[in-house]
Amino acid sequence: MSVFALGLNHTTAPLDLRGRFAFTLEQLAPTLQGFRERVARPSGSPEAAILSTCNRTELYCAAEPALVRPAIDWLAGVGGVASNHFMDHAYVLEGGAAARHAFRVASGLDSMVLGEPQILGQMKQAVREASTAGTLGTTLHQMFQRSFAVAKDVRTSTEIGSHSISMAAAAVRLASQLFEDLRDTKVLFVGAGEMIELVATHFAARAPRAMAVANRTLERGEKLASRFGAEAIRLSDLPARLGEFDAVISCTASSLPIIGLGAVERALKARKHRPMFMVDLAVPRDIEPEVSRLNDVYLYTVDDLSALVQTAGEKRQAAVQQAEVIIESGVQSFVHWLDQRGTVPLIQALNAQADDWRAAEIARARKMLAKGEDLDAVLEALTRGLTQKMLHGTLAELHAADSEQRAALAQTVSRLFLRGAARKPGDNH
């Protein structure tokens, strides 16, 4: 048995395609049970768990490698797409690579927001749902528990969540320095382009009290707002609504500023001069530079954030490298455990065979004692009977093997049975 991970995420598949494979928590258990029924083999049903978030859907399995292809076809069918089209945007990882992926996901290294902590809770929920569905099993349980331990180690031993590495992350970091708790803030995003989408993703990870998207084209603003459960407002309504928001992040393609000094002054008056955090990521500016002179406004430009990112970049890179070392150690430990698991059936069979031999010889010895035979003779017969049974199969294989096979078999037998025997002088084997 091995493990494999099959899925797609924000780096491999567009939003609309990811949406086809999204599962609610309530859907996970029946979906997992349906998967097992679909791909079950005479040799047994696979262990399975599904992780489904806005950024990824992943099926984790502990099963024979032959089940990878049926699993691909099943998941593609769930999304209503052809298997080849699905695989254009999906990934399949097996063995140690699958474990490494799970550990990186749990640690936040594979997230859209690097180091974000929410994914760990989502993984734990996915494991609980698989357990409820009865599809978890010993192997996946072991892999996920190790991934949680690695994630904890990464967060406590590195600064993976402490330093900003992108403009968007830097904006969140600055806001968190101004506001005691971002969960109590209202955030406004002006624009609906790629940069605003990234910033909104970072802020959404901190779960602010409310978010809104203001855009010249309301339809496009609504589309972005719906991703984050935010309100969409018209750009023309911005001056009247500005005072409602604690944080304003703007990035449009306007050639002239769209947020002027007067509008911000009126907003501050409506807020009774509670501080406002503003970030202007546009070039040319979206926010008039005079706004920075207001006492209760903390305005940062794209240049300000660039300086912060450059300062934090080296620190974050070092943290990522430390995290990867911790993850790799965890992966090697899990792979070793998995390899040992592969010999469990053989070990169980050997123990059962040895128990049968022992029971048979003890029964024979008791009969000899009941007949009044000498104790030393009984012990001699008992030990001889056990050793003959233990060596019979090995000796038979040695006699039946040809010369080439016999040489290789002899080395194995020597290693297994003669490890404790006295060695001849000069014997270095």
Short mmCIF file of C-alpha atoms in Angstrom, two decimals:
data_model
loop_
_atom_site.label_atom_id
_atom_site.label_comp_id
_atom_site.label_asym_id
_atom_site.label_seq_id
_atom_site.Cartn_x
_atom_site.Cartn_y
_atom_site.Cartn_z
CA MET A 1 0.00 0.00 0.00
CA SER A 2 1.15 3.55 -0.79
CA VAL A 3 -0.30 7.05 -0.55
CA PHE A 4 -1.16 9.45 -3.33
CA ALA A 5 -2.60 12.95 -3.60
CA LEU A 6 -4.73 14.03 -6.55
CA GLY A 7 -6.02 17.56 -6.96
CA LEU A 8 -5.97 21.04 -8.41
CA ASN A 9 -5.34 24.42 -6.80
CA HIS A 10 -5.02 28.16 -7.40
CA THR A 11 -1.71 27.71 -9.21
CA THR A 12 -2.88 25.00 -11.63
CA ALA A 13 -6.54 25.70 -12.40
CA PRO A 14 -8.71 28.78 -13.09
CA LEU A 15 -11.45 29.77 -10.67
CA ASP A 16 -14.35 28.48 -12.77
CA LEU A 17 -12.77 25.05 -13.06
CA ARG A 18 -11.97 24.90 -9.34
CA GLY A 19 -15.59 25.76 -8.66
CA ARG A 20 -16.69 22.52 -10.33
CA PHE A 21 -14.82 20.52 -7.71
CA ALA A 22 -15.79 22.45 -4.58
CA PHE A 23 -17.43 20.47 -1.78
CA THR A 24 -19.24 21.77 1.28
CA LEU A 25 -18.52 20.11 4.63
CA GLU A 26 -21.87 18.35 4.44
CA GLN A 27 -20.97 16.83 1.08
CA LEU A 28 -17.61 15.40 2.10
CA ALA A 29 -18.73 12.25 3.95
CA PRO A 30 -21.23 10.99 1.32
CA THR A 31 -18.78 11.89 -1.46
CA LEU A 32 -16.00 9.88 0.19
CA GLN A 33 -18.30 6.91 0.70
CA GLY A 34 -19.36 7.12 -2.94
CA PHE A 35 -15.72 7.14 -4.00
CA ARG A 36 -14.96 3.98 -2.02
CA GLU A 37 -17.95 2.19 -3.45
CA ARG A 38 -16.93 3.20 -6.97
CA VAL A 39 -13.29 2.09 -6.82
CA ALA A 40 -13.42 -0.73 -4.23
CA ARG A 41 -11.43 -3.85 -5.18
CA PRO A 42 -11.60 -7.45 -3.94
CA SER A 43 -8.37 -6.73 -2.06
CA GLY A 44 -10.09 -4.00 -0.09
CA SER A 45 -11.35 -0.42 -0.15
CA PRO A 46 -8.93 2.53 -0.22
CA GLU A 47 -8.48 4.98 2.62
CA ALA A 48 -9.57 8.43 1.47
CA ALA A 49 -9.93 12.07 2.58
CA ILE A 50 -10.90 15.20 0.67
CA LEU A 51 -9.61 18.71 1.34
CA SER A 52 -11.79 21.36 -0.32
CA THR A 53 -11.22 25.11 0.07
CA CYS A 54 -11.68 28.14 -2.17
CA ASN A 55 -8.13 27.62 -3.42
CA ARG A 56 -7.89 23.84 -3.77
CA THR A 57 -9.64 20.48 -3.93
CA GLU A 58 -7.45 17.47 -3.14
CA LEU A 59 -8.19 13.78 -2.76
CA TYR A 60 -5.74 11.92 -0.52
CA CYS A 61 -5.68 8.12 -0.70
CA ALA A 62 -3.88 5.19 0.84
CA ALA A 63 -4.28 2.40 -1.68
CA GLU A 64 -2.57 0.27 -4.27
CA PRO A 65 -0.94 2.32 -7.08
CA ALA A 66 -3.35 0.72 -9.56
CA LEU A 67 -6.14 2.86 -8.09
CA VAL A 68 -4.62 6.15 -9.23
CA ARG A 69 -6.21 6.01 -12.67
CA PRO A 70 -9.71 5.10 -11.40
CA ALA A 71 -9.43 7.91 -8.87
CA ILE A 72 -8.59 10.40 -11.64
CA ASP A 73 -11.56 9.28 -13.71
CA TRP A 74 -13.87 9.44 -10.69
CA LEU A 75 -12.85 12.96 -9.67
CA ALA A 76 -13.03 14.23 -13.25
CA GLY A 77 -16.54 12.75 -13.45
CA VAL A 78 -17.56 14.52 -10.25
CA GLY A 79 -16.66 17.83 -11.87
CA GLY A 80 -18.31 16.90 -15.14
CA VAL A 81 -15.17 17.25 -17.23
CA ALA A 82 -13.19 14.84 -19.37
CA SER A 83 -10.28 13.13 -17.64
CA ASN A 84 -7.71 14.52 -20.07
CA HIS A 85 -9.01 18.07 -19.58
CA PHE A 86 -8.97 17.59 -15.82
CA MET A 87 -5.36 16.38 -15.91
CA ASP A 88 -4.33 19.47 -17.88
CA HIS A 89 -4.89 21.38 -14.63
CA ALA A 90 -4.38 18.70 -11.97
CA TYR A 91 -1.46 17.03 -10.24
CA VAL A 92 -0.85 13.49 -8.99
CA LEU A 93 1.76 12.92 -6.29
CA GLU A 94 2.68 9.51 -4.90
CA GLY A 95 4.56 8.18 -1.90
CA GLY A 96 6.97 10.64 -0.32
CA ALA A 97 5.95 13.38 -2.79
CA ALA A 98 2.33 13.10 -1.62
CA ALA A 99 3.37 13.32 2.03
CA ARG A 100 5.64 16.29 1.28
CA HIS A 101 2.74 18.06 -0.42
CA ALA A 102 0.42 17.43 2.53
CA PHE A 103 3.04 18.71 4.98
CA ARG A 104 3.65 21.86 2.89
CA VAL A 105 -0.09 22.52 2.63
CA ALA A 106 -0.55 22.12 6.39
CA SER A 107 2.38 24.47 7.02
CA GLY A 108 0.99 27.19 4.74
CA LEU A 109 3.82 26.95 2.21
CA ASP A 110 1.47 26.02 -0.62
CA SER A 111 -1.14 28.69 0.12
CA MET A 112 -2.00 31.77 -1.92
CA VAL A 113 -1.15 33.70 1.24
CA LEU A 114 2.22 32.28 2.26
CA GLY A 115 2.19 31.06 5.85
CA GLU A 116 -1.53 31.69 6.43
CA PRO A 117 -2.86 29.65 9.37
CA GLN A 118 -6.44 28.94 8.21
CA ILE A 119 -5.46 26.00 6.01
CA LEU A 120 -4.36 23.96 9.02
CA GLY A 121 -7.82 24.18 10.56
CA GLN A 122 -9.38 23.28 7.20
CA MET A 123 -7.17 20.19 6.95
CA LYS A 124 -8.11 19.11 10.46
CA GLN A 125 -11.79 19.47 9.55
CA ALA A 126 -11.23 17.39 6.40
CA VAL A 127 -9.68 14.64 8.53
CA ARG A 128 -12.63 14.71 10.95
CA GLU A 129 -15.07 14.37 8.05
CA ALA A 130 -13.11 11.41 6.63
CA SER A 131 -13.14 9.80 10.06
CA THR A 132 -16.91 10.33 10.29
CA ALA A 133 -17.32 8.78 6.85
CA GLY A 134 -15.27 5.76 7.93
CA THR A 135 -12.71 6.28 5.14
CA LEU A 136 -9.69 7.55 7.08
CA GLY A 137 -7.72 4.43 8.05
CA THR A 138 -4.40 3.95 9.82
CA THR A 139 -2.10 5.14 7.02
CA LEU A 140 -3.85 8.44 6.24
CA HIS A 141 -4.41 9.08 9.92
CA GLN A 142 -0.68 8.71 10.49
CA MET A 143 0.20 10.98 7.55
CA PHE A 144 -2.18 13.75 8.60
CA GLN A 145 -1.20 13.64 12.27
CA ARG A 146 2.43 13.95 11.24
CA SER A 147 1.54 16.85 8.93
CA PHE A 148 -0.14 18.67 11.83
CA ALA A 149 2.92 18.10 14.03
CA VAL A 150 5.23 19.39 11.29
CA ALA A 151 3.02 22.46 10.76
CA LYS A 152 3.18 23.23 14.48
CA ASP A 153 6.95 22.84 14.42
CA VAL A 154 7.22 25.16 11.41
CA ARG A 155 5.16 27.87 13.11
CA THR A 156 6.98 27.68 16.43
CA SER A 157 10.52 27.21 15.06
CA THR A 158 10.47 29.64 12.13
CA GLU A 159 9.17 33.11 11.35
CA ILE A 160 7.18 31.94 8.34
CA GLY A 161 4.13 33.96 9.40
CA SER A 162 5.97 37.02 10.67
CA HIS A 163 7.46 38.64 7.58
CA SER A 164 5.89 40.02 4.44
CA ILE A 165 7.03 38.78 1.06
CA SER A 166 4.60 40.55 -1.26
CA MET A 167 3.07 43.97 -1.63
CA ALA A 168 -0.29 42.55 -0.60
CA ALA A 169 1.10 40.84 2.49
CA ALA A 170 2.98 44.01 3.38
CA ALA A 171 -0.28 45.98 3.30
CA VAL A 172 -1.87 43.54 5.74
CA ARG A 173 1.16 43.65 7.99
CA LEU A 174 1.06 47.45 8.16
CA ALA A 175 -2.67 47.43 8.88
CA SER A 176 -2.17 44.93 11.70
CA GLN A 177 0.35 47.30 13.26
CA LEU A 178 -2.18 50.13 13.28
CA PHE A 179 -5.28 48.23 14.38
CA GLU A 180 -5.30 46.06 17.47
CA ASP A 181 -7.42 43.37 15.78
CA LEU A 182 -8.15 43.29 12.05
CA ARG A 183 -11.29 41.27 12.80
CA ASP A 184 -12.83 44.52 14.09
CA THR A 185 -12.10 46.52 10.94
CA LYS A 186 -14.04 47.38 7.80
CA VAL A 187 -11.96 47.23 4.62
CA LEU A 188 -12.64 48.88 1.26
CA PHE A 189 -10.91 47.78 -1.95
CA VAL A 190 -11.00 50.26 -4.82
CA GLY A 191 -10.61 48.57 -8.19
CA ALA A 192 -11.09 44.95 -9.25
CA GLY A 193 -7.84 44.05 -10.96
CA GLU A 194 -5.26 41.39 -10.20
CA MET A 195 -3.47 43.37 -7.47
CA ILE A 196 -6.69 44.19 -5.61
CA GLU A 197 -7.71 40.53 -5.85
CA LEU A 198 -4.42 39.51 -4.24
CA VAL A 199 -4.70 42.13 -1.49
CA ALA A 200 -8.30 41.10 -0.82
CA THR A 201 -7.15 37.50 -0.48
CA HIS A 202 -4.59 38.51 2.14
CA PHE A 203 -7.07 40.62 4.09
CA ALA A 204 -9.77 37.93 3.87
CA ALA A 205 -7.37 35.51 5.57
CA ARG A 206 -7.53 37.82 8.63
CA ALA A 207 -11.38 37.73 8.63
CA PRO A 208 -12.19 41.46 8.91
CA ARG A 209 -15.65 42.49 10.15
CA ALA A 210 -16.72 43.68 6.70
CA MET A 211 -15.28 44.14 3.22
CA ALA A 212 -16.45 46.07 0.17
CA VAL A 213 -15.29 46.46 -3.42
CA ALA A 214 -15.77 49.74 -5.26
CA ASN A 215 -15.28 49.62 -9.01
CA ARG A 216 -16.20 51.69 -12.03
CA THR A 217 -17.85 48.64 -13.61
CA LEU A 218 -20.30 47.32 -11.01
CA GLU A 219 -20.57 43.87 -12.61
CA ARG A 220 -16.85 43.25 -12.33
CA GLY A 221 -16.84 44.56 -8.79
CA GLU A 222 -19.69 42.23 -7.86
CA LYS A 223 -17.82 39.25 -9.31
CA LEU A 224 -14.76 39.93 -7.15
CA ALA A 225 -16.86 40.81 -4.08
CA SER A 226 -18.75 37.52 -4.31
CA ARG A 227 -15.50 35.60 -3.91
CA PHE A 228 -14.93 37.07 -0.47
CA GLY A 229 -18.45 37.61 0.77
CA ALA A 230 -17.95 41.37 0.33
CA GLU A 231 -20.30 44.18 -0.66
CA ALA A 232 -20.02 45.72 -4.13
CA ILE A 233 -20.52 49.47 -4.42
CA ARG A 234 -20.41 51.90 -7.31
CA LEU A 235 -17.34 54.07 -7.66
CA SER A 236 -19.62 57.11 -7.86
CA ASP A 237 -20.88 56.31 -4.34
CA LEU A 238 -17.35 56.23 -2.92
CA PRO A 239 -17.19 59.81 -1.53
CA ALA A 240 -20.38 59.30 0.49
CA ARG A 241 -19.33 55.87 1.80
CA LEU A 242 -15.63 56.48 2.45
CA GLY A 243 -16.03 57.31 6.14
CA GLU A 244 -17.47 53.85 6.87
CA PHE A 245 -14.15 52.11 6.30
CA ASP A 246 -11.10 51.78 8.55
CA ALA A 247 -8.80 50.59 5.76
CA VAL A 248 -8.83 51.61 2.10
CA ILE A 249 -6.65 49.93 -0.52
CA SER A 250 -6.79 51.34 -4.03
CA CYS A 251 -5.32 50.20 -7.33
CA THR A 252 -7.05 51.31 -10.52
CA ALA A 253 -5.92 52.26 -14.00
CA SER A 254 -7.19 55.83 -13.65
CA SER A 255 -4.89 58.51 -15.03
CA LEU A 256 -6.03 60.94 -12.31
CA PRO A 257 -6.54 60.53 -8.55
CA ILE A 258 -9.99 59.23 -7.68
CA ILE A 259 -9.79 59.89 -3.92
CA GLY A 260 -9.16 63.54 -3.19
CA LEU A 261 -8.16 65.49 -0.11
CA GLY A 262 -11.65 66.93 0.39
CA ALA A 263 -13.33 63.52 0.31
CA VAL A 264 -10.93 62.16 2.94
CA GLU A 265 -11.38 65.24 5.16
CA ARG A 266 -15.16 64.76 5.09
CA ALA A 267 -14.72 61.04 5.82
CA LEU A 268 -12.54 61.78 8.86
CA LYS A 269 -15.11 64.27 10.16
CA ALA A 270 -17.85 61.64 9.82
CA ARG A 271 -15.61 59.16 11.66
CA LYS A 272 -14.96 61.70 14.46
CA HIS A 273 -11.29 61.46 13.48
CA ARG A 274 -10.88 57.77 14.15
CA PRO A 275 -7.71 56.80 12.19
CA MET A 276 -7.84 55.57 8.62
CA PHE A 277 -5.30 53.27 6.99
CA MET A 278 -4.87 53.90 3.27
CA VAL A 279 -2.70 52.18 0.68
CA ASP A 280 -2.26 53.52 -2.83
CA LEU A 281 -0.83 50.79 -5.07
CA ALA A 282 -1.58 52.64 -8.31
CA VAL A 283 0.89 54.27 -10.68
CA PRO A 284 -0.01 57.07 -11.31
CA ARG A 285 -1.58 57.73 -7.91
CA ASP A 286 -5.21 56.97 -7.02
CA ILE A 287 -5.06 59.03 -3.81
CA GLU A 288 -3.98 62.67 -3.79
CA PRO A 289 -0.57 62.94 -2.06
CA GLU A 290 -1.85 65.80 0.16
CA VAL A 291 -3.91 63.22 2.05
CA SER A 292 -0.74 62.05 3.79
CA ARG A 293 -0.56 65.38 5.64
CA LEU A 294 -3.79 64.70 7.55
CA ASN A 295 -3.16 63.80 11.17
CA ASP A 296 -5.51 60.82 11.34
CA VAL A 297 -4.58 59.18 8.04
CA TYR A 298 -1.80 56.62 7.56
CA LEU A 299 -1.15 56.64 3.82
CA TYR A 300 1.35 54.30 2.15
CA THR A 301 2.35 54.33 -1.50
CA VAL A 302 3.61 51.54 -3.71
CA ASP A 303 7.17 52.75 -3.04
CA ASP A 304 6.63 52.56 0.72
CA LEU A 305 5.49 48.96 0.46
CA SER A 306 8.32 48.05 -1.90
CA ALA A 307 10.85 49.12 0.70
CA LEU A 308 9.10 47.04 3.33
CA VAL A 309 9.00 43.99 1.08
CA GLN A 310 12.72 44.22 0.29
CA THR A 311 13.55 44.45 3.99
CA ALA A 312 11.43 41.44 4.87
CA GLY A 313 12.20 39.33 1.82
CA GLU A 314 15.51 37.95 3.03
CA LYS A 315 14.06 37.12 6.43
CA ARG A 316 11.07 35.35 4.88
CA GLN A 317 13.28 33.39 2.48
CA ALA A 318 15.34 32.16 5.41
CA ALA A 319 12.13 31.16 7.20
CA VAL A 320 10.93 29.23 4.15
CA GLN A 321 14.23 27.38 3.92
CA GLN A 322 14.02 26.48 7.61
CA ALA A 323 10.46 25.27 7.11
CA GLU A 324 11.46 23.10 4.16
CA VAL A 325 14.15 21.41 6.29
CA ILE A 326 11.59 20.62 9.00
CA ILE A 327 9.16 19.31 6.40
CA GLU A 328 11.78 17.12 4.72
CA SER A 329 12.68 15.54 8.04
CA GLY A 330 9.01 14.77 8.63
CA VAL A 331 8.64 13.29 5.16
CA GLN A 332 11.61 10.96 5.59
CA SER A 333 10.23 9.78 8.92
CA PHE A 334 6.82 9.08 7.40
CA VAL A 335 8.28 7.26 4.38
CA HIS A 336 10.30 5.05 6.75
CA TRP A 337 7.14 4.30 8.72
CA LEU A 338 5.28 3.55 5.48
CA ASP A 339 8.01 1.17 4.32
CA GLN A 340 7.84 -0.67 7.62
CA ARG A 341 4.06 -0.93 7.27
CA GLY A 342 4.62 -2.87 4.04
CA THR A 343 6.23 -5.73 5.97
CA VAL A 344 3.49 -5.97 8.61
CA PRO A 345 1.50 -8.76 6.84
CA LEU A 346 4.70 -10.82 6.43
CA ILE A 347 5.63 -10.31 10.09
CA GLN A 348 2.14 -11.32 11.16
CA ALA A 349 2.30 -14.44 8.98
CA LEU A 350 5.73 -15.40 10.37
CA ASN A 351 4.51 -14.99 13.95
CA ALA A 352 1.41 -17.06 13.23
CA GLN A 353 3.50 -19.82 11.64
CA ALA A 354 5.92 -19.83 14.58
CA ASP A 355 3.01 -20.05 17.03
CA ASP A 356 1.60 -23.05 15.14
CA TRP A 357 4.97 -24.83 15.26
CA ARG A 358 5.38 -24.06 18.94
CA ALA A 359 1.87 -25.30 19.78
CA ALA A 360 2.44 -28.54 17.84
CA GLU A 361 5.75 -29.27 19.57
CA ILE A 362 4.40 -28.46 23.03
CA ALA A 363 1.46 -30.80 22.43
CA ARG A 364 3.89 -33.57 21.37
CA ALA A 365 6.09 -32.93 24.40
CA ARG A 366 3.11 -33.17 26.76
CA LYS A 367 2.14 -36.53 25.28
CA MET A 368 5.71 -37.80 25.77
CA LEU A 369 5.68 -36.63 29.40
CA ALA A 370 2.28 -38.27 29.96
CA LYS A 371 3.79 -41.54 28.78
CA GLY A 372 6.51 -41.17 31.45
CA GLU A 373 9.43 -40.46 29.12
CA ASP A 374 12.58 -38.87 30.53
CA LEU A 375 12.46 -35.05 30.84
CA ASP A 376 15.80 -34.53 29.10
CA ALA A 377 14.64 -36.68 26.18
CA VAL A 378 11.42 -34.67 25.92
CA LEU A 379 13.31 -31.35 25.90
CA GLU A 380 15.72 -32.72 23.30
CA ALA A 381 12.81 -33.76 21.09
CA LEU A 382 11.03 -30.44 21.62
CA THR A 383 13.99 -28.29 20.63
CA ARG A 384 14.97 -30.56 17.73
CA GLY A 385 11.40 -30.50 16.40
CA LEU A 386 11.28 -26.68 16.52
CA THR A 387 14.64 -26.20 14.81
CA GLN A 388 13.80 -28.71 12.08
CA LYS A 389 10.51 -26.94 11.37
CA MET A 390 12.27 -23.55 11.27
CA LEU A 391 15.01 -24.74 8.90
CA HIS A 392 13.04 -27.12 6.68
CA GLY A 393 11.80 -24.54 4.16
CA THR A 394 15.17 -22.78 3.94
CA LEU A 395 17.12 -26.01 3.41
CA ALA A 396 14.61 -27.18 0.79
CA GLU A 397 15.05 -23.91 -1.14
CA LEU A 398 18.86 -24.24 -1.00
CA HIS A 399 18.73 -27.80 -2.36
CA ALA A 400 16.26 -26.89 -5.12
CA ALA A 401 18.09 -23.74 -6.33
CA ASP A 402 20.50 -23.75 -9.28
CA SER A 403 24.09 -22.64 -8.74
CA GLU A 404 23.48 -18.93 -9.45
CA GLN A 405 20.36 -18.78 -7.29
CA ARG A 406 22.05 -20.81 -4.56
CA ALA A 407 24.88 -18.27 -4.21
CA ALA A 408 22.47 -15.36 -3.72
CA LEU A 409 20.23 -17.42 -1.44
CA ALA A 410 23.21 -18.56 0.63
CA GLN A 411 24.16 -14.94 1.35
CA THR A 412 20.62 -14.16 2.52
CA VAL A 413 20.46 -17.29 4.67
CA SER A 414 23.83 -16.50 6.23
CA ARG A 415 22.72 -12.98 7.04
CA LEU A 416 19.44 -14.20 8.60
CA PHE A 417 20.58 -17.29 10.49
CA LEU A 418 24.31 -16.93 11.15
CA ARG A 419 24.41 -13.38 12.55
CA GLY A 420 25.18 -14.64 16.05
CA ALA A 421 27.52 -17.45 15.03
CA ALA A 422 31.21 -17.28 15.87
CA ARG A 423 33.20 -15.74 13.05
CA LYS A 424 36.38 -17.22 11.70
CA PRO A 425 39.56 -15.17 12.03
CA GLY A 426 39.89 -12.79 9.11
CA ASP A 427 36.16 -13.05 8.20
CA ASN A 428 35.02 -9.47 7.59
CA HIS A 429 31.59 -10.30 6.22
#
